[in-house]
Amino acid sequence: MVQGMLGFEPCEVMDPVAEDEVELTRAHDLDIPNSLADLFKKSDRERLRHTYGAAYPESIKAFYGRFEGPPDAVVFPESHDDVRAVLDWATEEDVAVIPYGGGTSVVGGVNSDLGDRKVVSLDLARLDQVLEVDEMSRAARIEAGIFGPALEDALRPQGLTLRHFPQSFEFSTLGGWIATRSGGHYATVHTHIDEFVESLKVVTPRGDFESRRLPASGAGPDPNRWMIGSEGTLGIITEAWMRLQRRPRFKARASVRFDEYGDAVSATRAIAQSRLRPANCRLLDKREAMLNQVVFDGSHVLLLGFESSEYELAPLIEAALEIAADHRGRCLDGAVYTDEEATSDASGKWKDSFLEGPYMQSNLMTVGILADTFETACTWNRFHAFHAGIVEKMRDAMQRVTGSRGFISCRFTHVYPDGPAPYYTYVAPIKPGSELSQWAELKAAASEAVVDLGGTITHHHSVGRIHRGGYDRERPELFADMFRATKKTVDPAGILNPGVLIDP
Amino acid sequence: MVQGMLGFEPCEVMDPVAEDEVELTRAHDLDIPNSLADLFKKSDRERLRHTYGAAYPESIKAFYGRFEGPPDAVVFPESHDDVRAVLDWATEEDVAVIPYGGGTSVVGGVNSDLGDRKVVSLDLARLDQVLEVDEMSRAARIEAGIFGPALEDALRPQGLTLRHFPQSFEFSTLGGWIATRSGGHYATVHTHIDEFVESLKVVTPRGDFESRRLPASGAGPDPNRWMIGSEGTLGIITEAWMRLQRRPRFKARASVRFDEYGDAVSATRAIAQSRLRPANCRLLDKREAMLNQVVFDGSHVLLLGFESSEYELAPLIEAALEIAADHRGRCLDGAVYTDEEATSDASGKWKDSFLEGPYMQSNLMTVGILADTFETACTWNRFHAFHAGIVEKMRDAMQRVTGSRGFISCRFTHVYPDGPAPYYTYVAPIKPGSELSQWAELKAAASEAVVDLGGTITHHHSVGRIHRGGYDRERPELFADMFRATKKTVDPAGILNPGVLIDP
């Protein structure tokens, strides 16, 4: 596939260094009181497994057996009060604390290479229960460490769903989604986790932060929104009341082909600006369509989907197809309707459209091919110049860094009335042994281009440590001061996730 | 009407004190540099007109000619840079600055009674232009001081609308809406102004805050959300890029009667929890239905409305009516469909359903009757106990304070999947001359009940000075510390709207 589709010569398949061959740097001594001792694990195995997230440079280092900056220990609190006790201890002992959900961060959010500073990884895996379901308000109180599939399993008997399926769904946690403003796979209306948060319970070094369960409020700036997206720098989310939905019963989908990308973008924009609000509205450019093995005829493909429990979808999807046809889109097979059992839409399906993602990266890594992604959002008026600029700059950067102009494709993961969220995949042959420096140069080119051309450094991958450069240029300077003052208030010793989002 | 409907004995009609009979306290001397002198007005007329908003106690005082704490002057900046210059001067001279939009605050947000402190009212009325329209992204850059009707007039030629119609629409401004998290009249999906803000330009005493135009982002906590709802305490919004919509063409509406309030609430909840997303979903209890002269037969009425430009509404409204029928709702006249010209849905209609509001208050004031409202939101699981508690406590309070159990009615202004936003109107005969103390006692009872019973002190009226007591109990204590640190960062001298939201 690599040779045929991308035209690159793969190298011989390489094997990663086995876990038991990895040598970790010695841990600092930690002075842990007896009352907390049972929560800590200090084995090299746990330290190794909490060293990295899923960012490309982390995967490369792991592949070669280099685990840099492992935590000195991993702590597994079993309750909100345990988290409280751990933060009190860490503040007292000046130990940095890295909150750890599923470890799927692609931006260095959980990597803890702090040199001489003592550091523990705080893994929320034992806070994994749905504590309470309020069927009348369709909401549930849920612990932060629960993984996507377990969460959906717990809600299924009541016919409810959080209906938030980020690409990392299987391997990531509710708390991680809230801390990083995760994006689900639905294209419109409620795209980020933000809107599903009814209230939060957070432990900060200065005390607990607990907001009131409310469907909405206009009382001052929204307290939840000050915590959502704080990436573990202000506090550790231990539980949240989340807004749920009934499982949709009716579904309709269709795919539309376009010869010209401009037409495809215009059609997608017109649908995004309608009140049709499709559940799926994913525009794949011709390369992305090929990479995903959707079509191979050079057409761009718009994947449309609608879901409902209450009404027939034909009028909506037919209206969307009419808009697409107005822009020379061809729907060869018409719309497909399904009336599914409530239980059949679970965690299986969300993967179908994402098969190319993280798995491809890992596989290509073994044959000397770099595959990475970056994602953003910009307003529609900028998009064409933005897209042309990104493609040109990345082609040039790949040429300069790897000697090949490489492969770059684009899909829209989410669409808004005022702009799309483009998601780019780029692939290039890379020199084994030089992956890190080559990747760093390409990543820098991508981040610079995204911010220069008027996008956001991240629509849903978050900032972490890897996106700091772009983030620092994007956010209002005064906001950084406001955020810093806030951090100083709740985390005066600066123990929480140092290096993420802001320097103290 | 008062006698027939409410059963109260009105007093003789009283006349308000005329404007030219009012005596204002003397203004402090202000040391205004020549470069700014043209922007200031020091006439008693301007001072008087900027003393109060539209809160009940303010209206009462104005009625009797008591203007307490008038500003020492009113400043009318003509540009962002003027606002900057005024704040620099005010910081230097330690003059408090009260941002003033349309003066419709019902929570004391613009009242400036600061005793010995010098204070100016900063009126944004001259920043009233739509500066730029991006038709492709359906967004516009708009100055903060523009009033609702002028804003809609400027957008109408392009077939666009902000489609945000708070009850104060005619008399309030874009900047005021953003600063106070105003609620529009649409019942679902985007209820508050928050979601329509694409980017902000704000002057703070410490410098400018300008966010990037983006359809969405996941980069850290949303900077806009730290400013939206800050009620003039962190900075003065001078302009914003706002998300617009096409004017809807198809409309459908229906009204449904219920004998039992429990059925009406259940039906409304089921519709709110569907994906039907009605534009209007306003449940009037029997007293509210009577007060609004909708029906007089003792039934509770659910007003439903749908809007679209792209598809027929029959399947949606029929599905909603079916849900209502499942809960014993009777739709006598069926759904009414209209296919209107783009221009006909403008500022006229939004008023129809609000006629009883502010006008009623002013009229009843002249005959010794107090009418006031309060609004909130709570989750569905709490609603029945909440509602029963509110009605009982307000009846008791009216009995105690006025000797009459008074009149209290409820409508839902907005509905969410996890709860409604109930809006209460209460009316009682009051003793001319004692209005202020009687009102204060009733308002305290209402605020205490709302917060005790698990609601929010305000769904869309904001906090200002009047809701401070309830707000201080509702918001997380730690959030107050975070907010205070932020305020200290952007307004170190504490000149901006002192007393609103937080004490320094």
PDB file of N, CA and C in Angstrom, chain B residues 438-464:
ATOM      1  N   GLN B 438     -40.688  47.156  51.204  1.00  0.00           N
ATOM      2  CA  GLN B 438     -41.517  45.977  50.934  1.00  0.00           C
ATOM      3  C   GLN B 438     -40.920  45.143  49.803  1.00  0.00           C
ATOM      4  N   TRP B 439     -40.506  45.840  48.746  1.00  0.00           N
ATOM      5  CA  TRP B 439     -39.885  45.118  47.625  1.00  0.00           C
ATOM      6  C   TRP B 439     -38.625  44.383  48.091  1.00  0.00           C
ATOM      7  N   ALA B 440     -37.787  45.070  48.883  1.00  0.00           N
ATOM      8  CA  ALA B 440     -36.518  44.470  49.312  1.00  0.00           C
ATOM      9  C   ALA B 440     -36.775  43.160  50.059  1.00  0.00           C
ATOM     10  N   GLU B 441     -37.833  43.152  50.857  1.00  0.00           N
ATOM     11  CA  GLU B 441     -38.134  41.941  51.621  1.00  0.00           C
ATOM     12  C   GLU B 441     -38.601  40.812  50.689  1.00  0.00           C
ATOM     13  N   LEU B 442     -39.422  41.187  49.715  1.00  0.00           N
ATOM     14  CA  LEU B 442     -39.899  40.174  48.763  1.00  0.00           C
ATOM     15  C   LEU B 442     -38.761  39.667  47.884  1.00  0.00           C
ATOM     16  N   LYS B 443     -37.904  40.572  47.459  1.00  0.00           N
ATOM     17  CA  LYS B 443     -36.787  40.177  46.597  1.00  0.00           C
ATOM     18  C   LYS B 443     -35.843  39.257  47.351  1.00  0.00           C
ATOM     19  N   ALA B 444     -35.602  39.571  48.605  1.00  0.00           N
ATOM     20  CA  ALA B 444     -34.728  38.719  49.413  1.00  0.00           C
ATOM     21  C   ALA B 444     -35.330  37.326  49.567  1.00  0.00           C
ATOM     22  N   ALA B 445     -36.649  37.286  49.775  1.00  0.00           N
ATOM     23  CA  ALA B 445     -37.310  35.982  49.903  1.00  0.00           C
ATOM     24  C   ALA B 445     -37.164  35.193  48.607  1.00  0.00           C
ATOM     25  N   ALA B 446     -37.340  35.854  47.470  1.00  0.00           N
ATOM     26  CA  ALA B 446     -37.248  35.175  46.178  1.00  0.00           C
ATOM     27  C   ALA B 446     -35.831  34.652  45.959  1.00  0.00           C
ATOM     28  N   SER B 447     -34.840  35.494  46.190  1.00  0.00           N
ATOM     29  CA  SER B 447     -33.448  35.098  45.922  1.00  0.00           C
ATOM     30  C   SER B 447     -33.032  33.954  46.831  1.00  0.00           C
ATOM     31  N   GLU B 448     -33.442  34.051  48.096  1.00  0.00           N
ATOM     32  CA  GLU B 448     -33.086  32.995  49.034  1.00  0.00           C
ATOM     33  C   GLU B 448     -33.726  31.672  48.629  1.00  0.00           C
ATOM     34  N   ALA B 449     -34.990  31.748  48.242  1.00  0.00           N
ATOM     35  CA  ALA B 449     -35.690  30.526  47.849  1.00  0.00           C
ATOM     36  C   ALA B 449     -35.046  29.903  46.610  1.00  0.00           C
ATOM     37  N   VAL B 450     -34.735  30.716  45.648  1.00  0.00           N
ATOM     38  CA  VAL B 450     -34.148  30.204  44.398  1.00  0.00           C
ATOM     39  C   VAL B 450     -32.851  29.453  44.680  1.00  0.00           C
ATOM     40  N   VAL B 451     -31.996  30.042  45.484  1.00  0.00           N
ATOM     41  CA  VAL B 451     -30.700  29.409  45.738  1.00  0.00           C
ATOM     42  C   VAL B 451     -30.854  28.217  46.688  1.00  0.00           C
ATOM     43  N   ASP B 452     -31.696  28.356  47.724  1.00  0.00           N
ATOM     44  CA  ASP B 452     -31.927  27.237  48.639  1.00  0.00           C
ATOM     45  C   ASP B 452     -32.458  26.009  47.914  1.00  0.00           C
ATOM     46  N   LEU B 453     -33.314  26.246  46.944  1.00  0.00           N
ATOM     47  CA  LEU B 453     -33.993  25.123  46.305  1.00  0.00           C
ATOM     48  C   LEU B 453     -33.207  24.549  45.131  1.00  0.00           C
ATOM     49  N   GLY B 454     -31.997  25.054  44.906  1.00  0.00           N
ATOM     50  CA  GLY B 454     -31.126  24.431  43.904  1.00  0.00           C
ATOM     51  C   GLY B 454     -31.150  25.081  42.536  1.00  0.00           C
ATOM     52  N   GLY B 455     -31.700  26.281  42.430  1.00  0.00           N
ATOM     53  CA  GLY B 455     -31.655  26.971  41.150  1.00  0.00           C
ATOM     54  C   GLY B 455     -30.439  27.871  41.038  1.00  0.00           C
ATOM     55  N   THR B 456     -30.384  28.614  39.942  1.00  0.00           N
ATOM     56  CA  THR B 456     -29.353  29.638  39.789  1.00  0.00           C
ATOM     57  C   THR B 456     -29.981  30.996  40.074  1.00  0.00           C
ATOM     58  N   ILE B 457     -29.225  31.889  40.642  1.00  0.00           N
ATOM     59  CA  ILE B 457     -29.739  33.215  40.980  1.00  0.00           C
ATOM     60  C   ILE B 457     -30.187  33.968  39.727  1.00  0.00           C
ATOM     61  N   THR B 458     -29.661  33.581  38.579  1.00  0.00           N
ATOM     62  CA  THR B 458     -30.119  34.190  37.335  1.00  0.00           C
ATOM     63  C   THR B 458     -29.789  33.343  36.127  1.00  0.00           C
ATOM     64  N   HIS B 459     -30.790  33.117  35.286  1.00  0.00           N
ATOM     65  CA  HIS B 459     -30.542  32.448  34.012  1.00  0.00           C
ATOM     66  C   HIS B 459     -30.118  33.448  32.944  1.00  0.00           C
ATOM     67  N   HIS B 460     -30.639  34.665  32.990  1.00  0.00           N
ATOM     68  CA  HIS B 460     -30.231  35.636  31.967  1.00  0.00           C
ATOM     69  C   HIS B 460     -30.388  37.106  32.374  1.00  0.00           C
ATOM     70  N   HIS B 461     -30.741  37.383  33.616  1.00  0.00           N
ATOM     71  CA  HIS B 461     -30.815  38.788  34.043  1.00  0.00           C
ATOM     72  C   HIS B 461     -29.492  39.311  34.576  1.00  0.00           C
ATOM     73  N   SER B 462     -28.556  38.431  34.775  1.00  0.00           N
ATOM     74  CA  SER B 462     -27.220  38.736  35.298  1.00  0.00           C
ATOM     75  C   SER B 462     -27.228  39.030  36.805  1.00  0.00           C
ATOM     76  N   VAL B 463     -26.070  39.351  37.336  1.00  0.00           N
ATOM     77  CA  VAL B 463     -25.894  39.457  38.785  1.00  0.00           C
ATOM     78  C   VAL B 463     -25.961  40.904  39.280  1.00  0.00           C
ATOM     79  N   GLY B 464     -25.157  41.753  38.669  1.00  0.00           N
ATOM     80  CA  GLY B 464     -25.137  43.162  39.059  1.00  0.00           C
ATOM     81  C   GLY B 464     -24.878  43.325  40.543  1.00  0.00           C
TER      82      GLY B 464
END
